[in-house]
């Protein structure tokens, strides 16, 4: 399984990754699916697509699910009850409500429509990579 990783030593906090994310999702919500840690220096925090995802276990409708083939945690807005249990359960704080509707959850989907994560493709410092993990 591949996961997005960041080398914080290479990251300069330019936030190009967040712009790439917004553009990739053609979102009317001007917020990125990437969470920014501003504790000292701006740096992205990505969905870790956990092996045992708390967001999936707390989702009562099945809107959050783990794809066994790809290892990604996926979100189905059509099943979502907007209870925000997944947001509260995520230990990394990377899930958030869509600011337009307040009914959908915004989370990394690996830019499935584009074929590969655009934050990785557009990072000018090559600080963000897609790496195989065991």
Tab-separated table of C-alpha atoms in Angstrom:
chain	number	residue	atom	x	y	z
A	1	UNK	CA	0.000	0.000	0.000
A	2	UNK	CA	1.210	3.508	-0.757
A	3	UNK	CA	0.858	6.451	1.583
A	4	UNK	CA	1.589	10.142	1.249
A	5	UNK	CA	4.584	11.126	3.348
A	6	UNK	CA	6.240	14.439	4.051
A	7	UNK	CA	9.855	15.239	4.784
A	8	UNK	CA	9.457	18.187	7.150
A	9	UNK	CA	13.111	19.106	6.633
A	10	UNK	CA	12.421	19.789	2.942
A	11	UNK	CA	9.036	21.488	3.450
A	12	UNK	CA	9.266	25.291	3.309
A	13	UNK	CA	5.607	25.876	4.202
A	14	UNK	CA	4.667	27.327	0.802
A	15	UNK	CA	1.247	25.608	0.850
A	16	UNK	CA	1.396	24.737	-2.860
A	17	UNK	CA	0.043	21.331	-1.825
A	18	UNK	CA	-3.177	22.880	-0.537
A	19	UNK	CA	-3.734	24.820	-3.754
A	20	UNK	CA	-3.084	21.677	-5.798
A	21	UNK	CA	-5.640	19.837	-3.677
A	22	UNK	CA	-8.328	22.495	-4.148
A	23	UNK	CA	-7.735	22.636	-7.910
A	24	UNK	CA	-7.672	18.830	-8.239
A	25	UNK	CA	-11.067	18.536	-6.583
A	26	UNK	CA	-12.567	21.458	-8.484
A	27	UNK	CA	-14.028	22.425	-5.156
A	28	UNK	CA	-16.424	25.275	-4.551
A	29	UNK	CA	-15.249	25.048	-0.971
A	30	UNK	CA	-11.989	26.959	-0.999
A	31	UNK	CA	-10.511	24.784	1.718
A	32	UNK	CA	-8.123	21.977	1.015
A	33	UNK	CA	-8.525	18.390	2.143
A	34	UNK	CA	-5.054	18.801	3.633
A	35	UNK	CA	-4.837	19.914	7.244
A	36	UNK	CA	-2.139	22.455	8.048
A	37	UNK	CA	-0.151	22.314	11.267
A	38	UNK	CA	0.876	25.846	12.131
A	39	UNK	CA	2.744	24.932	15.284
A	40	UNK	CA	5.894	26.901	14.596
A	41	UNK	CA	5.949	26.365	10.814
A	42	UNK	CA	3.207	25.700	8.306
A	43	UNK	CA	3.332	22.050	7.298
A	44	UNK	CA	0.708	19.697	5.881
A	45	UNK	CA	-0.759	16.757	7.758
A	46	UNK	CA	-2.268	14.066	5.561
A	47	UNK	CA	-4.812	11.318	6.089
A	48	UNK	CA	-2.752	8.314	7.112
A	49	UNK	CA	-5.253	5.777	5.747
A	50	UNK	CA	-4.727	3.937	9.025
A	51	UNK	CA	-4.489	0.164	9.272
A	52	UNK	CA	-7.200	0.281	11.940
A	53	UNK	CA	-9.017	3.540	11.128
A	54	UNK	CA	-11.025	4.958	13.999
A	55	UNK	CA	-13.102	7.000	11.540
A	56	UNK	CA	-14.311	3.769	9.909
A	57	UNK	CA	-15.078	2.046	13.218
A	58	UNK	CA	-17.137	4.971	14.525
A	59	UNK	CA	-19.092	5.558	11.307
A	60	UNK	CA	-22.583	4.207	11.917
A	61	UNK	CA	-23.721	4.370	8.285
A	62	UNK	CA	-20.769	2.867	6.443
A	63	UNK	CA	-19.923	6.182	4.746
A	64	UNK	CA	-16.308	5.694	5.853
A	65	UNK	CA	-14.786	2.434	4.689
A	66	UNK	CA	-11.405	0.826	4.229
A	67	UNK	CA	-10.668	-0.412	0.718
A	68	UNK	CA	-8.856	-3.692	1.318
A	69	UNK	CA	-7.278	-3.673	-2.129
A	70	UNK	CA	-5.750	-0.176	-2.067
A	71	UNK	CA	-5.552	0.293	1.690
A	72	UNK	CA	-7.209	3.709	1.415
A	73	UNK	CA	-9.905	4.963	3.726
A	74	UNK	CA	-12.707	6.128	1.480
A	75	UNK	CA	-15.732	8.343	2.063
A	76	UNK	CA	-19.170	7.987	0.448
A	77	UNK	CA	-21.124	11.220	0.856
A	78	UNK	CA	-24.364	9.479	-0.163
A	79	UNK	CA	-24.229	7.304	2.967
A	80	UNK	CA	-23.139	10.077	5.345
A	81	UNK	CA	-25.497	11.075	8.186
A	82	UNK	CA	-23.449	14.210	9.002
A	83	UNK	CA	-22.959	13.103	12.603
A	84	UNK	CA	-19.234	14.011	12.568
A	85	UNK	CA	-18.266	10.962	14.613
A	86	UNK	CA	-15.442	10.326	12.121
A	87	UNK	CA	-14.167	13.885	12.599
A	88	UNK	CA	-14.137	13.442	16.365
A	89	UNK	CA	-12.561	9.964	16.180
A	90	UNK	CA	-9.641	10.806	13.881
A	91	UNK	CA	-6.514	10.889	16.074
A	92	UNK	CA	-4.707	13.106	13.546
A	93	UNK	CA	-7.434	15.727	13.134
A	94	UNK	CA	-7.412	15.513	9.347
A	95	UNK	CA	-11.150	15.163	8.711
A	96	UNK	CA	-13.294	18.278	8.493
A	97	UNK	CA	-16.785	19.335	7.483
A	98	UNK	CA	-17.331	20.905	4.069
A	99	UNK	CA	-17.828	24.581	4.881
A	100	UNK	CA	-20.441	25.071	2.164
A	101	UNK	CA	-22.967	22.420	3.121
A	102	UNK	CA	-21.865	21.324	6.594
A	103	UNK	CA	-23.274	17.950	5.545
A	104	UNK	CA	-20.252	16.357	3.899
A	105	UNK	CA	-16.825	15.406	5.159
A	106	UNK	CA	-13.648	16.533	3.416
A	107	UNK	CA	-10.818	14.004	3.432
A	108	UNK	CA	-7.964	12.910	1.245
A	109	UNK	CA	-8.989	10.466	-1.461
A	110	UNK	CA	-5.575	10.326	-3.113
A	111	UNK	CA	-6.964	12.395	-6.003
A	112	UNK	CA	-8.673	9.300	-7.396
A	113	UNK	CA	-10.155	11.378	-10.228
A	114	UNK	CA	-6.671	12.537	-11.289
A	115	UNK	CA	-4.967	9.171	-10.915
A	116	UNK	CA	-2.344	10.297	-8.400
A	117	UNK	CA	-2.109	12.741	-5.476
A	118	UNK	CA	-1.660	16.248	-6.839
A	119	UNK	CA	-0.014	17.458	-3.635
A	120	UNK	CA	2.837	15.051	-4.438
A	121	UNK	CA	2.981	16.048	-8.104
A	122	UNK	CA	2.996	19.799	-7.437
A	123	UNK	CA	5.303	20.090	-4.404
A	124	UNK	CA	8.165	22.329	-5.608
A	125	UNK	CA	10.557	21.038	-2.935
A	126	UNK	CA	9.770	17.321	-3.450
A	127	UNK	CA	8.997	17.232	0.265
A	128	UNK	CA	5.796	15.266	-0.320
A	129	UNK	CA	6.166	11.755	-1.677
A	130	UNK	CA	4.069	8.674	-2.278
A	131	UNK	CA	5.804	5.722	-0.682
A	132	UNK	CA	5.134	2.043	-0.309
A	133	UNK	CA	4.553	1.034	3.318
A	134	UNK	CA	4.236	-2.388	4.891
